[in-house]
Amino acid sequence: MADDNVDILATNITIPRHIAIIMDGNGRWAEKRNKARVMGHRAGVEAVRGVVESCAKQGVEVLTLFAFSSENWRRPKKEVGLLMELFMTALGHEVRRMHKNNVRLRIIGDKERFSSALQGRIKKAEELTKDNSGLTVVVAANYGGRWDVTQAAKDLAGLVRDGELSVEDITPERMASYVSLSDLPEPDLFIRTGGEKRISNFLLWQLAYTELYFTDTLWPDFKDDSLTEAITSFSLRQRRFGQTGKQVEEAKADA
Ligand code: IPE
Ligand code: IPE
Ligand code: MG
């Protein structure tokens, strides 16, 4: 009986084109083991490797990972320093691995606050992988949703100031093309690990119609089966985009 259920689900799985994840719970994972928080961040990098590989295998097109928020600078200096170091080393070996797997890597966020060495590595990694045609991995670093919307507004204001755009031409569609990820499909599935049920200034504009999924699993423990569970939950939802359920059913039947 249970097996039958799994079969039914397996045939109805819709793979999201774009998954966006708040990878939370590294610190608690380490603290539970009486280890330093940085050990949790290290284990977190391994979890990233696993999820990148399963997304690539399952045909997900875009995976966006929240690695460091614009508010995370408020953490103890030592933790911020260790996170930057980890980011630096991961940009070395993980990028080589991604490149081998045909992954295209992109970093979003305000990169100017990073050291010039880190900015250089980011540039090199993006350059190296830019023509890869497999999964696109977007890492949000020193990213904040409010920053993102603000920088789009600034760009548009600049165009108006220079006489290249009229105020009337500022539409939601135009805004959408100035925020991060504008050239990629919108996130279909949002996952937050670690038990908190909040957005923490992640993609504010882009998540308008994303299906939200929260799990208590701490990020370093988030494995293949956790991803499958999230995708299964996503598959069981009806996305209505403002319409009625009946309209959506009818449109599906007509397709
Ligand atoms: C997420 O894990 C990683 C970053 C924010 C860099 P946390 O470090 O927030 O882990 P918890 O929430 O303290 O367990
Ligand atoms: C969100 O996690 C940011 C990242 C995972 C990078 P936080 O742990 O910083 O979020 P809050 O502080 O609990 O909201
Ligand atoms: Mg946290």
Tab-separated table of N, CA and C in Angstrom, residues 81-235:
chain	number	residue	atom	x	y	z
A	81	GLY	N	34.924	36.522	9.508
A	81	GLY	CA	36.232	36.262	8.888
A	81	GLY	C	36.342	34.827	8.405
A	82	LEU	N	35.898	33.898	9.243
A	82	LEU	CA	35.980	32.483	8.877
A	82	LEU	C	35.059	32.169	7.697
A	83	LEU	N	33.903	32.827	7.674
A	83	LEU	CA	32.973	32.621	6.550
A	83	LEU	C	33.586	33.125	5.238
A	84	MET	N	34.269	34.253	5.327
A	84	MET	CA	34.922	34.805	4.121
A	84	MET	C	36.016	33.858	3.637
A	85	GLU	N	36.767	33.298	4.605
A	85	GLU	CA	37.832	32.345	4.248
A	85	GLU	C	37.248	31.118	3.560
A	86	LEU	N	36.157	30.660	4.115
A	86	LEU	CA	35.498	29.468	3.585
A	86	LEU	C	34.958	29.734	2.180
A	87	PHE	N	34.442	30.906	1.996
A	87	PHE	CA	33.921	31.328	0.714
A	87	PHE	C	35.059	31.325	-0.312
A	88	MET	N	36.183	31.834	0.130
A	88	MET	CA	37.379	31.925	-0.708
A	88	MET	C	37.844	30.527	-1.132
A	89	THR	N	37.954	29.609	-0.164
A	89	THR	CA	38.439	28.265	-0.523
A	89	THR	C	37.404	27.523	-1.375
A	90	ALA	N	36.118	27.687	-1.029
A	90	ALA	CA	35.085	26.997	-1.804
A	90	ALA	C	35.095	27.483	-3.253
A	91	LEU	N	35.383	28.776	-3.422
A	91	LEU	CA	35.426	29.304	-4.787
A	91	LEU	C	36.582	28.691	-5.570
A	92	GLY	N	37.540	28.115	-4.853
A	92	GLY	CA	38.619	27.391	-5.523
A	92	GLY	C	38.155	26.007	-5.932
A	93	HIS	N	38.095	25.079	-4.952
A	93	HIS	CA	37.842	23.682	-5.360
A	93	HIS	C	36.423	23.383	-5.802
A	94	GLU	N	35.421	23.995	-5.172
A	94	GLU	CA	34.040	23.680	-5.589
A	94	GLU	C	33.793	24.154	-7.015
A	95	VAL	N	34.417	25.262	-7.380
A	95	VAL	CA	34.192	25.798	-8.726
A	95	VAL	C	34.791	24.870	-9.788
A	96	ARG	N	35.948	24.316	-9.481
A	96	ARG	CA	36.546	23.364	-10.437
A	96	ARG	C	35.608	22.183	-10.659
A	97	ARG	N	35.052	21.717	-9.550
A	97	ARG	CA	34.100	20.608	-9.599
A	97	ARG	C	32.856	20.963	-10.408
A	98	MET	N	32.338	22.147	-10.133
A	98	MET	CA	31.137	22.591	-10.853
A	98	MET	C	31.426	22.696	-12.348
A	99	HIS	N	32.576	23.249	-12.673
A	99	HIS	CA	32.935	23.432	-14.081
A	99	HIS	C	32.969	22.080	-14.797
A	100	LYS	N	33.559	21.094	-14.128
A	100	LYS	CA	33.612	19.739	-14.696
A	100	LYS	C	32.214	19.197	-14.946
A	101	ASN	N	31.278	19.588	-14.070
A	101	ASN	CA	29.891	19.110	-14.200
A	101	ASN	C	29.020	20.027	-15.050
A	102	ASN	N	29.645	20.901	-15.826
A	102	ASN	CA	28.911	21.762	-16.757
A	102	ASN	C	27.988	22.766	-16.055
A	103	VAL	N	28.321	23.122	-14.800
A	103	VAL	CA	27.509	24.067	-14.026
A	103	VAL	C	27.970	25.499	-14.296
A	104	ARG	N	27.001	26.398	-14.431
A	104	ARG	CA	27.313	27.813	-14.608
A	104	ARG	C	27.116	28.495	-13.259
A	105	LEU	N	28.117	29.209	-12.806
A	105	LEU	CA	28.036	29.825	-11.478
A	105	LEU	C	27.880	31.339	-11.590
A	106	ARG	N	27.015	31.864	-10.748
A	106	ARG	CA	26.840	33.306	-10.734
A	106	ARG	C	26.693	33.783	-9.291
A	107	ILE	N	27.248	34.934	-8.986
A	107	ILE	CA	27.121	35.479	-7.631
A	107	ILE	C	26.265	36.741	-7.706
A	108	ILE	N	25.242	36.830	-6.832
A	108	ILE	CA	24.465	38.075	-6.755
A	108	ILE	C	24.642	38.690	-5.368
A	109	GLY	N	24.500	39.999	-5.297
A	109	GLY	CA	24.668	40.706	-4.030
A	109	GLY	C	25.610	41.882	-4.251
A	110	ASP	N	25.822	42.645	-3.189
A	110	ASP	CA	26.701	43.803	-3.289
A	110	ASP	C	28.138	43.347	-3.065
A	111	LYS	N	28.850	43.095	-4.172
A	111	LYS	CA	30.193	42.497	-4.068
A	111	LYS	C	31.251	43.494	-3.619
A	112	GLU	N	30.898	44.783	-3.662
A	112	GLU	CA	31.915	45.793	-3.364
A	112	GLU	C	32.442	45.724	-1.942
A	113	ARG	N	31.667	45.143	-1.051
A	113	ARG	CA	32.119	45.085	0.347
A	113	ARG	C	33.140	43.957	0.563
A	114	PHE	N	33.294	43.064	-0.409
A	114	PHE	CA	34.256	41.966	-0.265
A	114	PHE	C	35.678	42.442	-0.555
A	115	SER	N	36.660	41.696	-0.034
A	115	SER	CA	38.058	42.033	-0.298
A	115	SER	C	38.307	41.944	-1.801
A	116	SER	N	39.364	42.621	-2.262
A	116	SER	CA	39.600	42.594	-3.708
A	116	SER	C	40.002	41.185	-4.148
A	117	ALA	N	40.646	40.430	-3.241
A	117	ALA	CA	41.019	39.039	-3.582
A	117	ALA	C	39.754	38.216	-3.837
A	118	LEU	N	38.779	38.385	-2.960
A	118	LEU	CA	37.530	37.620	-3.091
A	118	LEU	C	36.775	38.067	-4.350
A	119	GLN	N	36.743	39.365	-4.580
A	119	GLN	CA	36.079	39.861	-5.796
A	119	GLN	C	36.738	39.288	-7.042
A	120	GLY	N	38.069	39.176	-6.987
A	120	GLY	CA	38.816	38.618	-8.126
A	120	GLY	C	38.434	37.172	-8.359
A	121	ARG	N	38.340	36.406	-7.274
A	121	ARG	CA	37.972	34.990	-7.403
A	121	ARG	C	36.580	34.811	-7.951
A	122	ILE	N	35.683	35.676	-7.511
A	122	ILE	CA	34.295	35.605	-7.986
A	122	ILE	C	34.259	35.821	-9.503
A	123	LYS	N	34.975	36.847	-9.925
A	123	LYS	CA	35.014	37.187	-11.348
A	123	LYS	C	35.550	36.010	-12.163
A	124	LYS	N	36.644	35.426	-11.646
A	124	LYS	CA	37.290	34.317	-12.359
A	124	LYS	C	36.357	33.116	-12.459
A	125	ALA	N	35.654	32.830	-11.359
A	125	ALA	CA	34.752	31.671	-11.335
A	125	ALA	C	33.601	31.876	-12.316
A	126	GLU	N	33.073	33.098	-12.347
A	126	GLU	CA	31.956	33.381	-13.260
A	126	GLU	C	32.421	33.300	-14.714
A	127	GLU	N	33.607	33.819	-14.943
A	127	GLU	CA	34.184	33.826	-16.288
A	127	GLU	C	34.424	32.384	-16.768
A	128	LEU	N	35.012	31.584	-15.867
A	128	LEU	CA	35.343	30.195	-16.217
A	128	LEU	C	34.112	29.385	-16.619
A	129	THR	N	32.998	29.626	-15.900
A	129	THR	CA	31.831	28.742	-16.072
A	129	THR	C	30.720	29.357	-16.937
A	130	LYS	N	30.958	30.546	-17.469
A	130	LYS	CA	29.845	31.288	-18.097
A	130	LYS	C	29.226	30.602	-19.308
A	131	ASP	N	29.982	29.773	-20.017
A	131	ASP	CA	29.414	29.123	-21.206
A	131	ASP	C	28.880	27.731	-20.924
A	132	ASN	N	28.912	27.321	-19.662
A	132	ASN	CA	28.391	25.982	-19.348
A	132	ASN	C	26.881	25.960	-19.536
A	133	SER	N	26.380	24.811	-19.992
A	133	SER	CA	24.967	24.773	-20.382
A	133	SER	C	24.105	23.943	-19.437
A	134	GLY	N	24.705	23.448	-18.350
A	134	GLY	CA	23.933	22.642	-17.402
A	134	GLY	C	23.221	23.522	-16.391
A	135	LEU	N	23.164	23.048	-15.151
A	135	LEU	CA	22.512	23.787	-14.066
A	135	LEU	C	23.176	25.153	-13.836
A	136	THR	N	22.356	26.180	-13.608
A	136	THR	CA	22.892	27.476	-13.183
A	136	THR	C	22.807	27.552	-11.668
A	137	VAL	N	23.940	27.749	-11.005
A	137	VAL	CA	23.948	27.913	-9.557
A	137	VAL	C	24.190	29.388	-9.262
A	138	VAL	N	23.247	29.992	-8.544
A	138	VAL	CA	23.389	31.396	-8.167
A	138	VAL	C	23.675	31.436	-6.675
A	139	VAL	N	24.772	32.069	-6.284
A	139	VAL	CA	25.066	32.201	-4.864
A	139	VAL	C	24.802	33.644	-4.459
A	140	ALA	N	23.911	33.814	-3.478
A	140	ALA	CA	23.605	35.156	-2.985
A	140	ALA	C	24.547	35.466	-1.825
A	141	ALA	N	25.426	36.431	-2.027
A	141	ALA	CA	26.436	36.745	-1.021
A	141	ALA	C	26.467	38.247	-0.790
A	142	ASN	N	26.451	38.658	0.452
A	142	ASN	CA	26.195	40.049	0.821
A	142	ASN	C	24.972	40.525	0.049
A	143	TYR	N	23.974	39.655	0.060
A	143	TYR	CA	22.728	39.933	-0.653
A	143	TYR	C	21.642	40.310	0.348
A	144	GLY	N	20.808	41.240	-0.063
A	144	GLY	CA	19.615	41.581	0.708
A	144	GLY	C	18.524	41.927	-0.289
A	145	GLY	N	17.323	41.444	-0.052
A	145	GLY	CA	16.221	41.735	-0.959
A	145	GLY	C	15.949	43.231	-1.060
A	146	ARG	N	16.093	43.941	0.051
A	146	ARG	CA	15.843	45.380	0.028
A	146	ARG	C	16.916	46.100	-0.777
A	147	TRP	N	18.149	45.621	-0.644
A	147	TRP	CA	19.238	46.177	-1.460
A	147	TRP	C	18.924	45.970	-2.943
A	148	ASP	N	18.442	44.778	-3.268
A	148	ASP	CA	18.183	44.413	-4.659
A	148	ASP	C	17.136	45.349	-5.283
A	149	VAL	N	16.021	45.537	-4.554
A	149	VAL	CA	14.954	46.398	-5.066
A	149	VAL	C	15.457	47.841	-5.143
A	150	THR	N	16.261	48.237	-4.148
A	150	THR	CA	16.781	49.614	-4.135
A	150	THR	C	17.714	49.873	-5.313
A	151	GLN	N	18.586	48.881	-5.615
A	151	GLN	CA	19.511	49.138	-6.724
A	151	GLN	C	18.761	49.193	-8.055
A	152	ALA	N	17.673	48.445	-8.172
A	152	ALA	CA	16.853	48.519	-9.393
A	152	ALA	C	16.201	49.901	-9.492
A	153	ALA	N	15.681	50.379	-8.354
A	153	ALA	CA	15.032	51.700	-8.342
A	153	ALA	C	16.034	52.792	-8.704
A	154	LYS	N	17.260	52.660	-8.198
A	154	LYS	CA	18.311	53.645	-8.488
A	154	LYS	C	18.629	53.679	-9.978
A	155	ASP	N	18.755	52.473	-10.570
A	155	ASP	CA	19.058	52.396	-12.000
A	155	ASP	C	17.971	53.071	-12.827
A	156	LEU	N	16.717	52.791	-12.465
A	156	LEU	CA	15.599	53.378	-13.201
A	156	LEU	C	15.571	54.899	-13.000
A	157	ALA	N	15.833	55.339	-11.769
A	157	ALA	CA	15.853	56.780	-11.494
A	157	ALA	C	16.927	57.459	-12.340
A	158	GLY	N	18.060	56.803	-12.504
A	158	GLY	CA	19.155	57.339	-13.327
A	158	GLY	C	18.704	57.525	-14.777
A	159	LEU	N	17.971	56.549	-15.287
A	159	LEU	CA	17.481	56.635	-16.671
A	159	LEU	C	16.504	57.797	-16.835
A	160	VAL	N	15.650	57.981	-15.819
A	160	VAL	CA	14.681	59.091	-15.867
A	160	VAL	C	15.447	60.418	-15.822
A	161	ARG	N	16.416	60.491	-14.920
A	161	ARG	CA	17.220	61.733	-14.791
A	161	ARG	C	17.884	62.091	-16.121
A	162	ASP	N	18.385	61.057	-16.824
A	162	ASP	CA	19.095	61.312	-18.079
A	162	ASP	C	18.154	61.439	-19.282
A	163	GLY	N	16.873	61.423	-19.006
A	163	GLY	CA	15.901	61.611	-20.083
A	163	GLY	C	15.708	60.392	-20.972
A	164	GLU	N	16.181	59.234	-20.525
A	164	GLU	CA	16.060	58.034	-21.355
A	164	GLU	C	14.785	57.242	-21.081
A	165	LEU	N	14.097	57.602	-20.020
A	165	LEU	CA	12.899	56.858	-19.628
A	165	LEU	C	11.930	57.844	-18.991
A	166	SER	N	10.633	57.665	-19.267
A	166	SER	CA	9.679	58.552	-18.595
A	166	SER	C	9.129	57.833	-17.370
A	167	VAL	N	8.663	58.600	-16.412
A	167	VAL	CA	8.157	58.030	-15.159
A	167	VAL	C	7.033	57.029	-15.446
A	168	GLU	N	6.212	57.336	-16.454
A	168	GLU	CA	5.084	56.452	-16.798
A	168	GLU	C	5.572	55.076	-17.261
A	169	ASP	N	6.790	55.021	-17.755
A	169	ASP	CA	7.314	53.737	-18.251
A	169	ASP	C	7.819	52.835	-17.136
A	170	ILE	N	7.779	53.320	-15.901
A	170	ILE	CA	8.187	52.462	-14.782
A	170	ILE	C	7.013	51.570	-14.405
A	171	THR	N	7.087	50.329	-14.882
A	171	THR	CA	6.019	49.347	-14.658
A	171	THR	C	6.609	48.173	-13.879
A	172	PRO	N	5.745	47.315	-13.331
A	172	PRO	CA	6.296	46.131	-12.652
A	172	PRO	C	7.207	45.312	-13.576
A	173	GLU	N	6.836	45.222	-14.857
A	173	GLU	CA	7.646	44.451	-15.807
A	173	GLU	C	9.029	45.075	-15.951
A	174	ARG	N	9.057	46.403	-16.019
A	174	ARG	CA	10.340	47.102	-16.170
A	174	ARG	C	11.174	46.905	-14.902
A	175	MET	N	10.553	47.046	-13.738
A	175	MET	CA	11.271	46.825	-12.470
A	175	MET	C	11.870	45.423	-12.460
A	176	ALA	N	11.040	44.459	-12.902
A	176	ALA	CA	11.475	43.063	-12.869
A	176	ALA	C	12.750	42.852	-13.670
A	177	SER	N	12.952	43.677	-14.696
A	177	SER	CA	14.142	43.459	-15.510
A	177	SER	C	15.375	44.139	-14.914
A	178	TYR	N	15.196	44.867	-13.814
A	178	TYR	CA	16.352	45.515	-13.175
A	178	TYR	C	16.759	44.878	-11.848
A	179	VAL	N	15.948	43.963	-11.334
A	179	VAL	CA	16.368	43.272	-10.103
A	179	VAL	C	17.219	42.065	-10.494
A	180	SER	N	17.921	41.490	-9.524
A	180	SER	CA	18.776	40.322	-9.794
A	180	SER	C	17.943	39.169	-10.347
A	181	LEU	N	18.571	38.339	-11.138
A	181	LEU	CA	17.976	37.110	-11.708
A	181	LEU	C	16.948	37.381	-12.796
A	182	SER	N	16.907	38.636	-13.320
A	182	SER	CA	15.856	39.001	-14.283
A	182	SER	C	15.903	38.144	-15.542
A	183	ASP	N	17.057	37.591	-15.857
A	183	ASP	CA	17.172	36.800	-17.094
A	183	ASP	C	16.869	35.321	-16.859
A	184	LEU	N	16.493	34.970	-15.643
A	184	LEU	CA	16.256	33.552	-15.319
A	184	LEU	C	14.790	33.337	-14.969
A	185	PRO	N	14.312	32.089	-15.058
A	185	PRO	CA	12.920	31.865	-14.647
A	185	PRO	C	12.738	32.220	-13.174
A	186	GLU	N	11.546	32.684	-12.808
A	186	GLU	CA	11.295	33.037	-11.399
A	186	GLU	C	11.381	31.802	-10.516
A	187	PRO	N	11.775	31.955	-9.253
A	187	PRO	CA	11.835	30.775	-8.380
A	187	PRO	C	10.456	30.111	-8.259
A	188	ASP	N	10.411	28.802	-8.477
A	188	ASP	CA	9.163	28.059	-8.317
A	188	ASP	C	9.021	27.569	-6.889
A	189	LEU	N	10.136	27.151	-6.327
A	189	LEU	CA	10.136	26.553	-4.992
A	189	LEU	C	11.191	27.221	-4.117
A	190	PHE	N	10.736	27.671	-2.950
A	190	PHE	CA	11.627	28.255	-1.940
A	190	PHE	C	11.738	27.257	-0.795
A	191	ILE	N	12.935	26.992	-0.365
A	191	ILE	CA	13.134	26.074	0.768
A	191	ILE	C	13.911	26.814	1.848
A	192	ARG	N	13.438	26.747	3.097
A	192	ARG	CA	14.274	27.223	4.197
A	192	ARG	C	14.479	26.075	5.161
A	193	THR	N	15.726	25.738	5.419
A	193	THR	CA	16.040	24.711	6.406
A	193	THR	C	16.219	25.385	7.764
A	194	GLY	N	16.348	24.586	8.806
A	194	GLY	CA	16.709	25.113	10.119
A	194	GLY	C	15.536	25.558	10.988
A	195	GLY	N	14.310	25.382	10.489
A	195	GLY	CA	13.147	25.577	11.357
A	195	GLY	C	12.540	26.971	11.415
A	196	GLU	N	13.285	28.012	11.051
A	196	GLU	CA	12.695	29.366	11.124
A	196	GLU	C	11.747	29.566	9.953
A	197	LYS	N	10.679	30.303	10.218
A	197	LYS	CA	9.711	30.544	9.144
A	197	LYS	C	9.715	32.013	8.789
A	198	ARG	N	10.786	32.431	8.169
A	198	ARG	CA	10.864	33.825	7.712
A	198	ARG	C	11.751	33.917	6.473
A	199	ILE	N	11.669	35.072	5.823
A	199	ILE	CA	12.385	35.288	4.556
A	199	ILE	C	13.770	35.892	4.803
A	200	SER	N	13.958	36.552	5.954
A	200	SER	CA	15.261	37.137	6.305
A	200	SER	C	15.896	37.947	5.171
A	201	ASN	N	15.075	38.774	4.521
A	201	ASN	CA	15.605	39.680	3.492
A	201	ASN	C	16.243	38.945	2.310
A	202	PHE	N	15.755	37.750	2.013
A	202	PHE	CA	16.196	37.048	0.793
A	202	PHE	C	15.424	37.661	-0.373
A	203	LEU	N	15.243	36.968	-1.448
A	203	LEU	CA	14.617	37.499	-2.659
A	203	LEU	C	13.203	38.034	-2.400
A	204	LEU	N	13.040	39.329	-2.183
A	204	LEU	CA	11.717	39.858	-1.834
A	204	LEU	C	10.838	40.016	-3.066
A	205	TRP	N	11.388	40.606	-4.085
A	205	TRP	CA	10.623	40.836	-5.318
A	205	TRP	C	10.326	39.506	-6.020
A	206	GLN	N	11.368	38.683	-6.116
A	206	GLN	CA	11.297	37.472	-6.946
A	206	GLN	C	10.418	36.371	-6.356
A	207	LEU	N	10.157	36.416	-5.047
A	207	LEU	CA	9.405	35.329	-4.407
A	207	LEU	C	7.891	35.550	-4.422
A	208	ALA	N	7.433	36.573	-5.153
A	208	ALA	CA	6.013	36.949	-5.103
A	208	ALA	C	5.073	35.755	-5.271
A	209	TYR	N	5.376	34.838	-6.200
A	209	TYR	CA	4.491	33.698	-6.446
A	209	TYR	C	5.179	32.350	-6.259
A	210	THR	N	6.243	32.360	-5.491
A	210	THR	CA	6.998	31.120	-5.248
A	210	THR	C	6.296	30.284	-4.182
A	211	GLU	N	6.310	28.976	-4.330
A	211	GLU	CA	5.776	28.078	-3.303
A	211	GLU	C	6.798	27.983	-2.168
A	212	LEU	N	6.338	28.186	-0.931
A	212	LEU	CA	7.256	28.209	0.216
A	212	LEU	C	7.252	26.865	0.937
A	213	TYR	N	8.436	26.415	1.281
A	213	TYR	CA	8.582	25.119	1.977
A	213	TYR	C	9.580	25.292	3.116
A	214	PHE	N	9.131	24.961	4.325
A	214	PHE	CA	10.000	25.101	5.500
A	214	PHE	C	10.240	23.733	6.119
A	215	THR	N	11.465	23.472	6.506
A	215	THR	CA	11.763	22.201	7.166
A	215	THR	C	12.660	22.437	8.387
A	216	ASP	N	12.467	21.593	9.402
A	216	ASP	CA	13.300	21.705	10.607
A	216	ASP	C	14.712	21.150	10.383
A	217	THR	N	14.885	20.376	9.334
A	217	THR	CA	16.209	19.794	9.049
A	217	THR	C	17.256	20.904	9.000
A	218	LEU	N	18.375	20.692	9.690
A	218	LEU	CA	19.445	21.691	9.669
A	218	LEU	C	20.201	21.538	8.341
A	219	TRP	N	20.692	22.640	7.803
A	219	TRP	CA	21.269	22.600	6.460
A	219	TRP	C	22.313	21.477	6.251
A	220	PRO	N	23.254	21.261	7.170
A	220	PRO	CA	24.237	20.197	6.899
A	220	PRO	C	23.606	18.806	6.784
A	221	ASP	N	22.403	18.633	7.322
A	221	ASP	CA	21.713	17.334	7.236
A	221	ASP	C	20.783	17.249	6.025
A	222	PHE	N	20.723	18.286	5.237
A	222	PHE	CA	19.796	18.317	4.091
A	222	PHE	C	20.399	17.498	2.950
A	223	LYS	N	19.850	16.309	2.743
A	223	LYS	CA	20.415	15.375	1.753
A	223	LYS	C	19.410	15.150	0.628
A	224	ASP	N	19.783	14.247	-0.280
A	224	ASP	CA	18.935	13.886	-1.429
A	224	ASP	C	17.467	13.669	-1.066
A	225	ASP	N	17.251	12.863	0.010
A	225	ASP	CA	15.858	12.545	0.357
A	225	ASP	C	15.116	13.784	0.868
A	226	SER	N	15.835	14.723	1.501
A	226	SER	CA	15.191	15.960	1.951
A	226	SER	C	14.763	16.780	0.739
A	227	LEU	N	15.602	16.791	-0.280
A	227	LEU	CA	15.269	17.533	-1.497
A	227	LEU	C	14.063	16.896	-2.189
A	228	THR	N	14.074	15.561	-2.237
A	228	THR	CA	12.947	14.857	-2.855
A	228	THR	C	11.651	15.178	-2.122
A	229	GLU	N	11.738	15.245	-0.790
A	229	GLU	CA	10.545	15.559	0.004
A	229	GLU	C	10.012	16.952	-0.343
A	230	ALA	N	10.919	17.886	-0.475
A	230	ALA	CA	10.517	19.263	-0.810
A	230	ALA	C	9.894	19.310	-2.201
A	231	ILE	N	10.504	18.619	-3.152
A	231	ILE	CA	9.991	18.626	-4.527
A	231	ILE	C	8.634	17.919	-4.591
A	232	THR	N	8.480	16.872	-3.788
A	232	THR	CA	7.192	16.163	-3.747
A	232	THR	C	6.114	17.094	-3.202
A	233	SER	N	6.420	17.812	-2.134
A	233	SER	CA	5.457	18.750	-1.560
A	233	SER	C	5.074	19.795	-2.606
A	234	PHE	N	6.066	20.281	-3.334
A	234	PHE	CA	5.821	21.267	-4.396
A	234	PHE	C	4.878	20.699	-5.458
A	235	SER	N	5.117	19.442	-5.828
A	235	SER	CA	4.324	18.802	-6.888
A	235	SER	C	2.852	18.674	-6.522
